[in-house]
Amino acid sequence: MNVAGEPFVIEYNCRMGDPETEVVIPRLTTDLVALFAAMDNGTLEDANISFDERAAATIMAVSGGYPGNYAKDKPINIPPNLLQSNRGLLFHAGTRMNGDTVLTNGGRVLAVTSFGDTITEAAENSLSMLEKISFEGMYFRKDIGFEFR
């Protein structure tokens, strides 16, 4: 949270939240399954855990009306070449399939996580990807990642 230009933590969970997971896990360069195995066999302290040094930003596309009442079953247009730039990842959340059509099925519909040399660049990349996606009532914040530049 930005308070007078200073970042403050307002919530702390002992589990990964949503959309926090979508920005942390993609930066992990260590094999996640190997880390789970190390936890299981008691050797996690010997694990070499490393992260991608680039910044990452996740922006969530939500259904109009979220977190209140929102419509479902709106077709989602996702360009087939959206991920070819390798600048980002697309996570489905509140979606479902009807034949070959992706439909909205919840308030938090899609999350886009992108990378960059700075948080601002990562956020710009996520916004650029989100602007290519569409569904009726789609909303996403345009200030995520820009408040500390």
GROMACS .gro file of N, CA and C in nm:
model
  447
    1MET      N    1   0.086  -0.117   0.000
    1MET     CA    2   0.000   0.000   0.000
    1MET      C    3   0.090   0.123   0.000
    2ASN      N    4   0.055   0.223  -0.077
    2ASN     CA    5   0.133   0.346  -0.089
    2ASN      C    6   0.075   0.451   0.007
    3VAL      N    7   0.153   0.490   0.107
    3VAL     CA    8   0.112   0.593   0.203
    3VAL      C    9   0.214   0.705   0.196
    4ALA      N   10   0.171   0.817   0.140
    4ALA     CA   11   0.259   0.934   0.126
    4ALA      C   12   0.390   0.898   0.058
    5GLY      N   13   0.382   0.812  -0.044
    5GLY     CA   14   0.500   0.777  -0.121
    5GLY      C   15   0.585   0.667  -0.061
    6GLU      N   16   0.543   0.610   0.050
    6GLU     CA   17   0.619   0.503   0.116
    6GLU      C   18   0.538   0.373   0.112
    7PRO      N   19   0.605   0.260   0.081
    7PRO     CA   20   0.533   0.132   0.080
    7PRO      C   21   0.512   0.078   0.221
    8PHE      N   22   0.392   0.026   0.246
    8PHE     CA   23   0.358  -0.036   0.374
    8PHE      C   24   0.289  -0.169   0.347
    9VAL      N   25   0.321  -0.269   0.428
    9VAL     CA   26   0.253  -0.397   0.421
    9VAL      C   27   0.130  -0.389   0.510
   10ILE      N   28   0.014  -0.424   0.453
   10ILE     CA   29  -0.109  -0.418   0.531
   10ILE      C   30  -0.165  -0.556   0.562
   11GLU      N   31  -0.106  -0.658   0.502
   11GLU     CA   32  -0.156  -0.792   0.524
   11GLU      C   33  -0.040  -0.890   0.512
   12TYR      N   34  -0.038  -0.991   0.595
   12TYR     CA   35   0.065  -1.093   0.587
   12TYR      C   36  -0.002  -1.228   0.605
   13ASN      N   37   0.016  -1.316   0.508
   13ASN     CA   38  -0.042  -1.450   0.515
   13ASN      C   39   0.071  -1.552   0.524
   14CYS      N   40   0.043  -1.665   0.582
   14CYS     CA   41   0.140  -1.775   0.588
   14CYS      C   42   0.124  -1.866   0.466
   15ARG      N   43   0.049  -1.824   0.372
   15ARG     CA   44   0.029  -1.897   0.246
   15ARG      C   45   0.040  -1.797   0.133
   16MET      N   46   0.058  -1.846   0.014
   16MET     CA   47   0.061  -1.757  -0.102
   16MET      C   48  -0.082  -1.714  -0.134
   17GLY      N   49  -0.101  -1.588  -0.162
   17GLY     CA   50  -0.232  -1.536  -0.197
   17GLY      C   51  -0.247  -1.523  -0.347
   18ASP      N   52  -0.359  -1.472  -0.386
   18ASP     CA   53  -0.389  -1.448  -0.526
   18ASP      C   54  -0.417  -1.299  -0.541
   19PRO      N   55  -0.346  -1.224  -0.621
   19PRO     CA   56  -0.254  -1.262  -0.728
   19PRO      C   57  -0.105  -1.263  -0.691
   20GLU      N   58  -0.071  -1.264  -0.563
   20GLU     CA   59   0.070  -1.262  -0.526
   20GLU      C   60   0.146  -1.383  -0.582
   21THR      N   61   0.084  -1.499  -0.580
   21THR     CA   62   0.149  -1.620  -0.630
   21THR      C   63   0.191  -1.604  -0.776
   22GLU      N   64   0.105  -1.539  -0.854
   22GLU     CA   65   0.131  -1.525  -0.997
   22GLU      C   66   0.251  -1.435  -1.028
   23VAL      N   67   0.294  -1.354  -0.932
   23VAL     CA   68   0.411  -1.269  -0.953
   23VAL      C   69   0.537  -1.329  -0.890
   24VAL      N   70   0.522  -1.414  -0.789
   24VAL     CA   71   0.638  -1.471  -0.720
   24VAL      C   72   0.686  -1.600  -0.788
   25ILE      N   73   0.599  -1.695  -0.808
   25ILE     CA   74   0.638  -1.826  -0.861
   25ILE      C   75   0.704  -1.817  -0.999
   26PRO      N   76   0.655  -1.735  -1.093
   26PRO     CA   77   0.724  -1.729  -1.223
   26PRO      C   78   0.869  -1.680  -1.215
   27ARG      N   79   0.904  -1.608  -1.111
   27ARG     CA   80   1.042  -1.561  -1.094
   27ARG      C   81   1.133  -1.670  -1.038
   28LEU      N   82   1.075  -1.774  -0.981
   28LEU     CA   83   1.152  -1.884  -0.923
   28LEU      C   84   1.219  -1.963  -1.035
   29THR      N   85   1.351  -1.969  -1.034
   29THR     CA   86   1.423  -2.045  -1.137
   29THR      C   87   1.460  -2.185  -1.088
   30THR      N   88   1.447  -2.209  -0.960
   30THR     CA   89   1.470  -2.341  -0.903
   30THR      C   90   1.346  -2.426  -0.927
   31ASP      N   91   1.367  -2.553  -0.955
   31ASP     CA   92   1.257  -2.646  -0.980
   31ASP      C   93   1.168  -2.655  -0.855
   32LEU      N   94   1.043  -2.614  -0.867
   32LEU     CA   95   0.951  -2.612  -0.753
   32LEU      C   96   0.925  -2.753  -0.699
   33VAL      N   97   0.914  -2.851  -0.787
   33VAL     CA   98   0.890  -2.988  -0.742
   33VAL      C   99   1.010  -3.037  -0.661
   34ALA      N  100   1.132  -3.001  -0.703
   34ALA     CA  101   1.251  -3.039  -0.627
   34ALA      C  102   1.249  -2.975  -0.489
   35LEU      N  103   1.201  -2.852  -0.479
   35LEU     CA  104   1.191  -2.787  -0.349
   35LEU      C  105   1.089  -2.857  -0.260
   36PHE      N  106   0.976  -2.897  -0.318
   36PHE     CA  107   0.876  -2.972  -0.240
   36PHE      C  108   0.935  -3.104  -0.192
   37ALA      N  109   1.009  -3.173  -0.280
   37ALA     CA  110   1.071  -3.299  -0.241
   37ALA      C  111   1.172  -3.277  -0.128
   38ALA      N  112   1.249  -3.168  -0.138
   38ALA     CA  113   1.345  -3.136  -0.032
   38ALA      C  114   1.275  -3.107   0.100
   39MET      N  115   1.161  -3.040   0.094
   39MET     CA  116   1.083  -3.017   0.217
   39MET      C  117   1.037  -3.149   0.275
   40ASP      N  118   0.991  -3.239   0.188
   40ASP     CA  119   0.939  -3.367   0.233
   40ASP      C  120   1.047  -3.454   0.296
   41ASN      N  121   1.168  -3.451   0.239
   41ASN     CA  122   1.272  -3.539   0.294
   41ASN      C  123   1.366  -3.469   0.392
   42GLY      N  124   1.332  -3.343   0.429
   42GLY     CA  125   1.407  -3.274   0.532
   42GLY      C  126   1.541  -3.216   0.490
   43THR      N  127   1.557  -3.191   0.359
   43THR     CA  128   1.685  -3.137   0.311
   43THR      C  129   1.671  -2.999   0.249
   44LEU      N  130   1.567  -2.927   0.284
   44LEU     CA  131   1.544  -2.796   0.225
   44LEU      C  132   1.659  -2.700   0.254
   45GLU      N  133   1.723  -2.714   0.371
   45GLU     CA  134   1.833  -2.622   0.404
   45GLU      C  135   1.952  -2.639   0.308
   46ASP      N  136   1.960  -2.750   0.238
   46ASP     CA  137   2.068  -2.774   0.141
   46ASP      C  138   2.031  -2.726   0.000
   47ALA      N  139   1.908  -2.687  -0.019
   47ALA     CA  140   1.863  -2.648  -0.153
   47ALA      C  141   1.919  -2.512  -0.193
   48ASN      N  142   1.951  -2.500  -0.318
   48ASN     CA  143   1.996  -2.372  -0.375
   48ASN      C  144   1.875  -2.307  -0.441
   49ILE      N  145   1.815  -2.211  -0.374
   49ILE     CA  146   1.694  -2.146  -0.424
   49ILE      C  147   1.735  -2.017  -0.493
   50SER      N  148   1.692  -2.003  -0.620
   50SER     CA  149   1.728  -1.882  -0.695
   50SER      C  150   1.607  -1.828  -0.769
   51PHE      N  151   1.616  -1.697  -0.795
   51PHE     CA  152   1.507  -1.626  -0.862
   51PHE      C  153   1.560  -1.549  -0.981
   52ASP      N  154   1.474  -1.531  -1.081
   52ASP     CA  155   1.501  -1.443  -1.195
   52ASP      C  156   1.515  -1.302  -1.138
   53GLU      N  157   1.618  -1.231  -1.176
   53GLU     CA  158   1.644  -1.097  -1.121
   53GLU      C  159   1.553  -0.988  -1.179
   54ARG      N  160   1.486  -1.020  -1.289
   54ARG     CA  161   1.398  -0.919  -1.348
   54ARG      C  162   1.279  -0.888  -1.257
   55ALA      N  163   1.226  -0.770  -1.274
   55ALA     CA  164   1.103  -0.732  -1.203
   55ALA      C  165   0.985  -0.804  -1.269
   56ALA      N  166   0.880  -0.823  -1.192
   56ALA     CA  167   0.758  -0.884  -1.244
   56ALA      C  168   0.639  -0.806  -1.190
   57ALA      N  169   0.533  -0.799  -1.270
   57ALA     CA  170   0.410  -0.731  -1.230
   57ALA      C  171   0.291  -0.813  -1.279
   58THR      N  172   0.195  -0.832  -1.191
   58THR     CA  173   0.072  -0.904  -1.226
   58THR      C  174  -0.045  -0.809  -1.217
   59ILE      N  175  -0.127  -0.811  -1.321
   59ILE     CA  176  -0.249  -0.730  -1.322
   59ILE      C  177  -0.365  -0.824  -1.352
   60MET      N  178  -0.470  -0.811  -1.274
   60MET     CA  179  -0.586  -0.899  -1.285
   60MET      C  180  -0.697  -0.832  -1.366
   61ALA      N  181  -0.753  -0.906  -1.460
   61ALA     CA  182  -0.873  -0.861  -1.532
   61ALA      C  183  -0.993  -0.920  -1.461
   62VAL      N  184  -1.088  -0.834  -1.427
   62VAL     CA  185  -1.205  -0.878  -1.352
   62VAL      C  186  -1.332  -0.849  -1.430
   63SER      N  187  -1.438  -0.915  -1.389
   63SER     CA  188  -1.569  -0.892  -1.450
   63SER      C  189  -1.628  -0.763  -1.396
   64GLY      N  190  -1.697  -0.689  -1.482
   64GLY     CA  191  -1.765  -0.567  -1.441
   64GLY      C  192  -1.855  -0.595  -1.321
   65GLY      N  193  -1.848  -0.510  -1.219
   65GLY     CA  194  -1.928  -0.528  -1.099
   65GLY      C  195  -1.853  -0.595  -0.986
   66TYR      N  196  -1.742  -0.664  -1.019
   66TYR     CA  197  -1.663  -0.731  -0.914
   66TYR      C  198  -1.608  -0.626  -0.820
   67PRO      N  199  -1.609  -0.643  -0.689
   67PRO     CA  200  -1.634  -0.766  -0.615
   67PRO      C  201  -1.781  -0.790  -0.582
   68GLY      N  202  -1.869  -0.706  -0.629
   68GLY     CA  203  -2.012  -0.727  -0.608
   68GLY      C  204  -2.068  -0.823  -0.712
   69ASN      N  205  -2.189  -0.794  -0.756
   69ASN     CA  206  -2.254  -0.879  -0.857
   69ASN      C  207  -2.190  -0.860  -0.992
   70TYR      N  208  -2.172  -0.968  -1.064
   70TYR     CA  209  -2.112  -0.963  -1.197
   70TYR      C  210  -2.173  -1.073  -1.283
   71ALA      N  211  -2.173  -1.049  -1.412
   71ALA     CA  212  -2.228  -1.146  -1.506
   71ALA      C  213  -2.124  -1.253  -1.537
   72LYS      N  214  -2.171  -1.371  -1.569
   72LYS     CA  215  -2.086  -1.482  -1.611
   72LYS      C  216  -2.119  -1.517  -1.755
   73ASP      N  217  -2.041  -1.609  -1.809
   73ASP     CA  218  -2.063  -1.664  -1.943
   73ASP      C  219  -2.045  -1.563  -2.055
   74LYS      N  220  -1.956  -1.466  -2.034
   74LYS     CA  221  -1.922  -1.371  -2.140
   74LYS      C  222  -1.802  -1.427  -2.217
   75PRO      N  223  -1.813  -1.437  -2.351
   75PRO     CA  224  -1.700  -1.489  -2.430
   75PRO      C  225  -1.577  -1.399  -2.415
   76ILE      N  226  -1.461  -1.463  -2.404
   76ILE     CA  227  -1.335  -1.391  -2.388
   76ILE      C  228  -1.256  -1.403  -2.517
   77ASN      N  229  -1.214  -1.288  -2.569
   77ASN     CA  230  -1.131  -1.287  -2.689
   77ASN      C  231  -0.984  -1.276  -2.646
   78ILE      N  232  -0.910  -1.384  -2.669
   78ILE     CA  233  -0.767  -1.387  -2.639
   78ILE      C  234  -0.696  -1.411  -2.772
   79PRO      N  235  -0.620  -1.312  -2.821
   79PRO     CA  236  -0.551  -1.331  -2.949
   79PRO      C  237  -0.460  -1.454  -2.944
   80PRO      N  238  -0.459  -1.535  -3.051
   80PRO     CA  239  -0.379  -1.658  -3.049
   80PRO      C  240  -0.228  -1.632  -3.037
   81ASN      N  241  -0.182  -1.516  -3.076
   81ASN     CA  242  -0.038  -1.488  -3.071
   81ASN      C  243   0.001  -1.404  -2.949
   82LEU      N  244  -0.087  -1.394  -2.851
   82LEU     CA  245  -0.065  -1.306  -2.735
   82LEU      C  246   0.065  -1.336  -2.663
   83LEU      N  247   0.100  -1.462  -2.648
   83LEU     CA  248   0.216  -1.500  -2.567
   83LEU      C  249   0.343  -1.518  -2.648
   84GLN      N  250   0.340  -1.491  -2.778
   84GLN     CA  251   0.458  -1.513  -2.862
   84GLN      C  252   0.575  -1.421  -2.827
   85SER      N  253   0.548  -1.308  -2.764
   85SER     CA  254   0.657  -1.216  -2.731
   85SER      C  255   0.744  -1.267  -2.617
   86ASN      N  256   0.697  -1.370  -2.545
   86ASN     CA  257   0.769  -1.425  -2.429
   86ASN      C  258   0.793  -1.320  -2.321
   87ARG      N  259   0.713  -1.215  -2.319
   87ARG     CA  260   0.726  -1.112  -2.215
   87ARG      C  261   0.633  -1.136  -2.099
   88GLY      N  262   0.543  -1.231  -2.113
   88GLY     CA  263   0.447  -1.249  -2.006
   88GLY      C  264   0.380  -1.384  -2.005
   89LEU      N  265   0.300  -1.403  -1.902
   89LEU     CA  266   0.224  -1.526  -1.880
   89LEU      C  267   0.078  -1.490  -1.859
   90LEU      N  268  -0.011  -1.578  -1.902
   90LEU     CA  269  -0.154  -1.558  -1.884
   90LEU      C  270  -0.207  -1.670  -1.796
   91PHE      N  271  -0.267  -1.632  -1.683
   91PHE     CA  272  -0.325  -1.728  -1.589
   91PHE      C  273  -0.477  -1.717  -1.593
   92HIS      N  274  -0.543  -1.830  -1.611
   92HIS     CA  275  -0.689  -1.834  -1.606
   92HIS      C  276  -0.731  -1.851  -1.461
   93ALA      N  277  -0.832  -1.777  -1.421
   93ALA     CA  278  -0.885  -1.786  -1.285
   93ALA      C  279  -1.034  -1.817  -1.295
   94GLY      N  280  -1.116  -1.714  -1.315
   94GLY     CA  281  -1.261  -1.731  -1.328
   94GLY      C  282  -1.300  -1.751  -1.473
   95THR      N  283  -1.257  -1.864  -1.531
   95THR     CA  284  -1.293  -1.895  -1.669
   95THR      C  285  -1.344  -2.038  -1.676
   96ARG      N  286  -1.413  -2.067  -1.785
   96ARG     CA  287  -1.454  -2.204  -1.813
   96ARG      C  288  -1.463  -2.219  -1.965
   97MET      N  289  -1.459  -2.341  -2.010
   97MET     CA  290  -1.469  -2.368  -2.153
   97MET      C  291  -1.612  -2.411  -2.188
   98ASN      N  292  -1.657  -2.365  -2.304
   98ASN     CA  293  -1.782  -2.412  -2.364
   98ASN      C  294  -1.746  -2.446  -2.507
   99GLY      N  295  -1.716  -2.572  -2.534
   99GLY     CA  296  -1.663  -2.610  -2.665
   99GLY      C  297  -1.525  -2.551  -2.680
  100ASP      N  298  -1.506  -2.471  -2.786
  100ASP     CA  299  -1.378  -2.405  -2.810
  100ASP      C  300  -1.374  -2.262  -2.759
  101THR      N  301  -1.479  -2.220  -2.689
  101THR     CA  302  -1.490  -2.082  -2.644
  101THR      C  303  -1.457  -2.070  -2.496
  102VAL      N  304  -1.369  -1.975  -2.463
  102VAL     CA  305  -1.339  -1.946  -2.323
  102VAL      C  306  -1.442  -1.843  -2.275
  103LEU      N  307  -1.506  -1.873  -2.162
  103LEU     CA  308  -1.609  -1.785  -2.106
  103LEU      C  309  -1.569  -1.738  -1.966
  104THR      N  310  -1.620  -1.622  -1.927
  104THR     CA  311  -1.601  -1.577  -1.789
  104THR      C  312  -1.683  -1.667  -1.698
  105ASN      N  313  -1.631  -1.690  -1.577
  105ASN     CA  314  -1.701  -1.776  -1.483
  105ASN      C  315  -1.675  -1.733  -1.339
  106GLY      N  316  -1.630  -1.609  -1.320
  106GLY     CA  317  -1.602  -1.561  -1.186
  106GLY      C  318  -1.568  -1.413  -1.190
  107GLY      N  319  -1.541  -1.358  -1.072
  107GLY     CA  320  -1.508  -1.216  -1.062
  107GLY      C  321  -1.367  -1.186  -1.109
  108ARG      N  322  -1.271  -1.261  -1.057
  108ARG     CA  323  -1.132  -1.250  -1.104
  108ARG      C  324  -1.118  -1.346  -1.220
  109VAL      N  325  -1.106  -1.292  -1.340
  109VAL     CA  326  -1.114  -1.374  -1.460
  109VAL      C  327  -0.977  -1.419  -1.508
  110LEU      N  328  -0.888  -1.327  -1.535
  110LEU     CA  329  -0.755  -1.358  -1.589
  110LEU      C  330  -0.650  -1.276  -1.516
  111ALA      N  331  -0.531  -1.331  -1.504
  111ALA     CA  332  -0.417  -1.256  -1.452
  111ALA      C  333  -0.306  -1.259  -1.556
  112VAL      N  334  -0.245  -1.145  -1.579
  112VAL     CA  335  -0.130  -1.137  -1.669
  112VAL      C  336  -0.008  -1.098  -1.585
  113THR      N  337   0.094  -1.180  -1.594
  113THR     CA  338   0.222  -1.151  -1.528
  113THR      C  339   0.325  -1.128  -1.636
  114SER      N  340   0.395  -1.015  -1.627
  114SER     CA  341   0.499  -0.982  -1.724
  114SER      C  342   0.627  -0.945  -1.652
  115PHE      N  343   0.735  -0.949  -1.727
  115PHE     CA  344   0.868  -0.921  -1.675
  115PHE      C  345   0.925  -0.796  -1.739
  116GLY      N  346   1.021  -0.735  -1.672
  116GLY     CA  347   1.090  -0.619  -1.725
  116GLY      C  348   1.212  -0.589  -1.640
  117ASP      N  349   1.294  -0.498  -1.687
  117ASP     CA  350   1.412  -0.458  -1.610
  117ASP      C  351   1.374  -0.376  -1.488
  118THR      N  352   1.256  -0.313  -1.491
  118THR     CA  353   1.205  -0.235  -1.379
  118THR      C  354   1.059  -0.275  -1.356
  119ILE      N  355   1.006  -0.240  -1.239
  119ILE     CA  356   0.865  -0.267  -1.213
  119ILE      C  357   0.777  -0.194  -1.313
  120THR      N  358   0.816  -0.070  -1.346
  120THR     CA  359   0.738   0.007  -1.442
  120THR      C  360   0.733  -0.064  -1.577
  121GLU      N  361   0.847  -0.113  -1.624
  121GLU     CA  362   0.850  -0.184  -1.752
  121GLU      C  363   0.767  -0.311  -1.746
  122ALA      N  364   0.775  -0.385  -1.636
  122ALA     CA  365   0.696  -0.507  -1.621
  122ALA      C  366   0.546  -0.474  -1.623
  123ALA      N  367   0.507  -0.368  -1.551
  123ALA     CA  368   0.366  -0.328  -1.549
  123ALA      C  369   0.320  -0.283  -1.688
  124GLU      N  370   0.404  -0.209  -1.759
  124GLU     CA  371   0.370  -0.168  -1.895
  124GLU      C  372   0.349  -0.289  -1.986
  125ASN      N  373   0.434  -0.391  -1.970
  125ASN     CA  374   0.419  -0.512  -2.050
  125ASN      C  375   0.288  -0.584  -2.017
  126SER      N  376   0.252  -0.589  -1.888
  126SER     CA  377   0.125  -0.653  -1.850
  126SER      C  378   0.006  -0.575  -1.906
  127LEU      N  379   0.011  -0.443  -1.895
  127LEU     CA  380  -0.097  -0.361  -1.952
  127LEU      C  381  -0.109  -0.381  -2.102
  128SER      N  382   0.003  -0.385  -2.170
  128SER     CA  383   0.002  -0.405  -2.315
  128SER      C  384  -0.065  -0.537  -2.352
  129MET      N  385  -0.036  -0.642  -2.277
  129MET     CA  386  -0.100  -0.771  -2.303
  129MET      C  387  -0.249  -0.765  -2.272
  130LEU      N  388  -0.286  -0.706  -2.159
  130LEU     CA  389  -0.428  -0.700  -2.121
  130LEU      C  390  -0.510  -0.620  -2.220
  131GLU      N  391  -0.452  -0.517  -2.277
  131GLU     CA  392  -0.525  -0.435  -2.374
  131GLU      C  393  -0.558  -0.510  -2.502
  132LYS      N  394  -0.498  -0.625  -2.523
  132LYS     CA  395  -0.526  -0.708  -2.641
  132LYS      C  396  -0.635  -0.811  -2.614
  133ILE      N  397  -0.672  -0.827  -2.488
  133ILE     CA  398  -0.776  -0.922  -2.446
  133ILE      C  399  -0.906  -0.845  -2.428
  134SER      N  400  -1.019  -0.910  -2.454
  134SER     CA  401  -1.145  -0.841  -2.433
  134SER      C  402  -1.257  -0.938  -2.394
  135PHE      N  403  -1.346  -0.889  -2.312
  135PHE     CA  404  -1.474  -0.954  -2.285
  135PHE      C  405  -1.567  -0.846  -2.231
  136GLU      N  406  -1.696  -0.867  -2.248
  136GLU     CA  407  -1.795  -0.769  -2.205
  136GLU      C  408  -1.782  -0.742  -2.055
  137GLY      N  409  -1.769  -0.615  -2.018
  137GLY     CA  410  -1.759  -0.577  -1.878
  137GLY      C  411  -1.620  -0.588  -1.820
  138MET      N  412  -1.521  -0.619  -1.902
  138MET     CA  413  -1.383  -0.637  -1.852
  138MET      C  414  -1.330  -0.508  -1.791
  139TYR      N  415  -1.266  -0.524  -1.675
  139TYR     CA  416  -1.205  -0.410  -1.607
  139TYR      C  417  -1.071  -0.453  -1.550
  140PHE      N  418  -0.973  -0.365  -1.559
  140PHE     CA  419  -0.846  -0.387  -1.490
  140PHE      C  420  -0.789  -0.252  -1.452
  141ARG      N  421  -0.718  -0.251  -1.340
  141ARG     CA  422  -0.659  -0.127  -1.292
  141ARG      C  423  -0.538  -0.092  -1.378
  142LYS      N  424  -0.523   0.036  -1.403
  142LYS     CA  425  -0.413   0.084  -1.486
  142LYS      C  426  -0.302   0.149  -1.403
  143ASP      N  427  -0.315   0.142  -1.270
  143ASP     CA  428  -0.215   0.205  -1.183
  143ASP      C  429  -0.125   0.104  -1.113
  144ILE      N  430  -0.149  -0.026  -1.131
  144ILE     CA  431  -0.069  -0.128  -1.065
  144ILE      C  432   0.076  -0.118  -1.111
  145GLY      N  433   0.167  -0.108  -1.015
  145GLY     CA  434   0.310  -0.105  -1.046
  145GLY      C  435   0.365   0.031  -1.082
  146PHE      N  436   0.280   0.131  -1.091
  146PHE     CA  437   0.327   0.264  -1.132
  146PHE      C  438   0.338   0.362  -1.016
  147GLU      N  439   0.293   0.324  -0.899
  147GLU     CA  440   0.288   0.420  -0.789
  147GLU      C  441   0.423   0.452  -0.727
  148PHE      N  442   0.525   0.372  -0.755
  148PHE     CA  443   0.657   0.397  -0.693
  148PHE      C  444   0.764   0.436  -0.793
  149ARG      N  445   0.727   0.481  -0.909
  149ARG     CA  446   0.831   0.519  -1.006
  149ARG      C  447   0.883   0.657  -0.982
   0.00000   0.00000   0.00000
